[in-house]
Each structure stands twice: as C-alpha cells, then as structure tokens.
Coordinates of C-alpha atoms in Angstrom, one line a residue:
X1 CA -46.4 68.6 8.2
X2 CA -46.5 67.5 4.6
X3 CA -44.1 64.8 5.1
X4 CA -46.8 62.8 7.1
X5 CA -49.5 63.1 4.5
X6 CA -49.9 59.4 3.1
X7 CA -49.0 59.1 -0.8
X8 CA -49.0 56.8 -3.3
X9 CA -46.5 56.0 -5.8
X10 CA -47.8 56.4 -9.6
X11 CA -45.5 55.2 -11.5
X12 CA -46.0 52.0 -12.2
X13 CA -44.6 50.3 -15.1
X14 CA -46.7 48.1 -18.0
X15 CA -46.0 45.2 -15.1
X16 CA -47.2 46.4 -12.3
X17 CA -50.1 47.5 -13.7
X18 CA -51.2 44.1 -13.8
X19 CA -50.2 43.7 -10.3
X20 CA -51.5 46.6 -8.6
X21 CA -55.3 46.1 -10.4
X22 CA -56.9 45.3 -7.6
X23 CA -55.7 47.5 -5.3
X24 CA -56.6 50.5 -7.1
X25 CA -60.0 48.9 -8.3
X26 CA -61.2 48.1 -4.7
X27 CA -58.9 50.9 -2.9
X28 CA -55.9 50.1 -0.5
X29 CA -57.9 48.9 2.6
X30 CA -60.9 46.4 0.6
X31 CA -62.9 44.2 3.1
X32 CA -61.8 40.9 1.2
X33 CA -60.5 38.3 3.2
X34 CA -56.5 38.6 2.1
X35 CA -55.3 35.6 0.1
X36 CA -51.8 33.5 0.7
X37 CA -49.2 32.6 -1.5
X38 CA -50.1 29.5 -3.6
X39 CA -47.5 27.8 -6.4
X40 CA -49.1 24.7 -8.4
X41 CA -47.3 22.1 -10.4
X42 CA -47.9 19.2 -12.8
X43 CA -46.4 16.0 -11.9
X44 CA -47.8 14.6 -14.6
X45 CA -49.9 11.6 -13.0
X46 CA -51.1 14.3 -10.3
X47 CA -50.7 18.2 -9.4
X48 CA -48.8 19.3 -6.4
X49 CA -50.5 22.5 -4.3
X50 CA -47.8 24.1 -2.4
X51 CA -49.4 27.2 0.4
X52 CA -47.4 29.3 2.0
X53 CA -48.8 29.3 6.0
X54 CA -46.5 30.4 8.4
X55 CA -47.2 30.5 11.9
X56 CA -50.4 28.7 11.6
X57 CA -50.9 25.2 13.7
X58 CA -52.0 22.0 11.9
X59 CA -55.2 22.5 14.0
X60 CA -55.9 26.4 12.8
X61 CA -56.2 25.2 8.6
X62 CA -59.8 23.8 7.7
X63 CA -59.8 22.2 4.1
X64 CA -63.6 21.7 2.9
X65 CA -64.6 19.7 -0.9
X66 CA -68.1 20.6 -1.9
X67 CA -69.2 20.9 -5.8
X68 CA -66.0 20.6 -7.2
X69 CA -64.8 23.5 -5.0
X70 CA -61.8 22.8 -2.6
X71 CA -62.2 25.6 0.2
X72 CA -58.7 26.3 2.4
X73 CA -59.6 28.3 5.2
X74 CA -57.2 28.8 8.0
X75 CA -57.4 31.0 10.9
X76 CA -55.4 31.9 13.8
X77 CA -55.7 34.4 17.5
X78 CA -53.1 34.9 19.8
X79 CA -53.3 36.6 23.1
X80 CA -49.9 38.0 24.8
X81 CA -50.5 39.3 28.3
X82 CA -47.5 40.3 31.4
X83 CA -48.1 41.4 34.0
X84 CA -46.4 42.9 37.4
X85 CA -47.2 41.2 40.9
X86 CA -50.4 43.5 41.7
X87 CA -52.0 42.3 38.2
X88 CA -51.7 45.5 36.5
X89 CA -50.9 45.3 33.1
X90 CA -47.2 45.7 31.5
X91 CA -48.1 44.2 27.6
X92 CA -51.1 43.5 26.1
X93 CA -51.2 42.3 22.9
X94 CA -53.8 40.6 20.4
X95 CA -53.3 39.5 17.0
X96 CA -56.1 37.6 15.0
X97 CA -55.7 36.6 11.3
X98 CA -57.8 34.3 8.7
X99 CA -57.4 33.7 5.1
X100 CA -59.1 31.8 2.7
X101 CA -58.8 30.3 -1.0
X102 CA -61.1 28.2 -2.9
X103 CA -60.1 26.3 -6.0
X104 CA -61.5 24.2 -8.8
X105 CA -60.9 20.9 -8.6
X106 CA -63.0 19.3 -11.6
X107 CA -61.2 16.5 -13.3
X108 CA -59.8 15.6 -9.9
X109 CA -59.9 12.2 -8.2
X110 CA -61.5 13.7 -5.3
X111 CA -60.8 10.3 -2.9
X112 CA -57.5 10.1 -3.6
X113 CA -56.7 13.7 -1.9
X114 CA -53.9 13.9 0.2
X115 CA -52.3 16.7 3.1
X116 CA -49.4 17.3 4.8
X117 CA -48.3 20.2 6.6
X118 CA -44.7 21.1 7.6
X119 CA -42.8 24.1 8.2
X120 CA -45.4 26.5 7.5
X121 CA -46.3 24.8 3.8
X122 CA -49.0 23.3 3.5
X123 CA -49.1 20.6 0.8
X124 CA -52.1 19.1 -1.1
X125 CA -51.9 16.0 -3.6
X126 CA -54.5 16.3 -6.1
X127 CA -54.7 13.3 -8.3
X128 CA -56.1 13.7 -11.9
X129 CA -58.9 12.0 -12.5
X130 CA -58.9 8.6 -14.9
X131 CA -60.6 9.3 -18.3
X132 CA -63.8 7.5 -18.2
X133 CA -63.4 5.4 -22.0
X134 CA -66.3 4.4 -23.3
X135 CA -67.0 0.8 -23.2
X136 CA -67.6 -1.1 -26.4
X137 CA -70.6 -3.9 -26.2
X138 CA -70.9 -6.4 -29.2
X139 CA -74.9 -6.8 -30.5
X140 CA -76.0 -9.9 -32.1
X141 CA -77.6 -10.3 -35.1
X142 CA -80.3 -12.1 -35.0

C-alpha cells in the first residue's frame, strides 16, 4: 500500500534549487499554460530564435507583435477513433495541447521579422534595430 503513495524527492542540490522554484512555489499541477523549449543567439547584425515544436503543423503556431511584445502561441487536437463493422468502439483517443511564450522585442526592426518552420523548430529572425544618430543641422549667423 505504501508503495503507491505519490512522493517527492527532497534532495535537491544548490542547482536544482533554481530549477525546481516554480514548481514548488505554484505546486506540481499549476494552471499556467506550460512553456517550450526556446535557445536564442546573437548573430551579431540580428538574433536567431530557435523553438522547439514538435508535432505541431505550420498551420497550428500563431505568432502575434503588439507593443513590443512578440506572442507565440501554438495549439494542437487530435482525435483517434477505430472502430469494428457494427460501429462500436475499439479506441478512442483525444489529445489536445497549447503553449504559449511572449517575448520582448524592443530594439528590434519589427518589419524586417522573418519565419520558418521545419522539422519541428520553429525559427524567428529578429533583426536589431539601426541606432537612430542624431542628425547635425548647421545655423547661420546672421
């Protein structure tokens, strides 16, 4: 009997502790929509945003730029049914899944935004904005 109880493992090392915060903070089963994997990178003239979603379609990821905030949002159902030759049911299986991220893009050129989406990566092109330098006028003395 007491091998079914759930437990949880406490000993987590200076690391984890980082790691784990939120889960212990906000308990083991929060309401927040669950993030995906994310890895950004300086190419110097531009930053490169690599996310990690597999088994989604082009068509299930939604990318939104309002106030500085880029919004990815992707969201995916699937519906598996058999069945036999009087229409009874064999399988039946749903699966329904959404995640969302939202990043600051100020000091971004916000037209010059590219995406491409292969093998489960989706990949975002973020050009840096061009320092606006201030322009220097001549005044004549009259």
């Amino acid at each position: 009997m007491f091998g079914m109880l759930p437990f949880e493992r406490s000993d987590d090392n200076f690391f984890d502790a980082f790691d784990n915060f939120q889960r212990k903070f906000f308990g083991e089963n929060n309401s927040s929509v669950p993030a995906f994997r994310t890895d950004i990178r300086d190419n110097g003239e531009s930053f490169l945003l690599e996310c990690e979603l597999p088994g989604f379609q082009k068509e299930d990821i939604h990318l939104e730029l309002k106030d500085n905030i880029l919004t990815i949002h992707a969201e995916h159902s699937e519906d598996k049914d058999q069945q036999d030759s009087k229409g009874q049911y064999i399988r039946r299986e749903r699966r329904y899944g959404s995640f969302s991220r939202s990043f600051d893009v100020s000091g971004i050129d916000e037209s010059g935004i590219t995406a491409a989406y292969k093998n489960g990566i989706l990949e975002l092109s973020l050009p840096k904005a061009k320092p606006a330098v201030p322009e220097t006028k001549r005044i004549a003395i009259e």
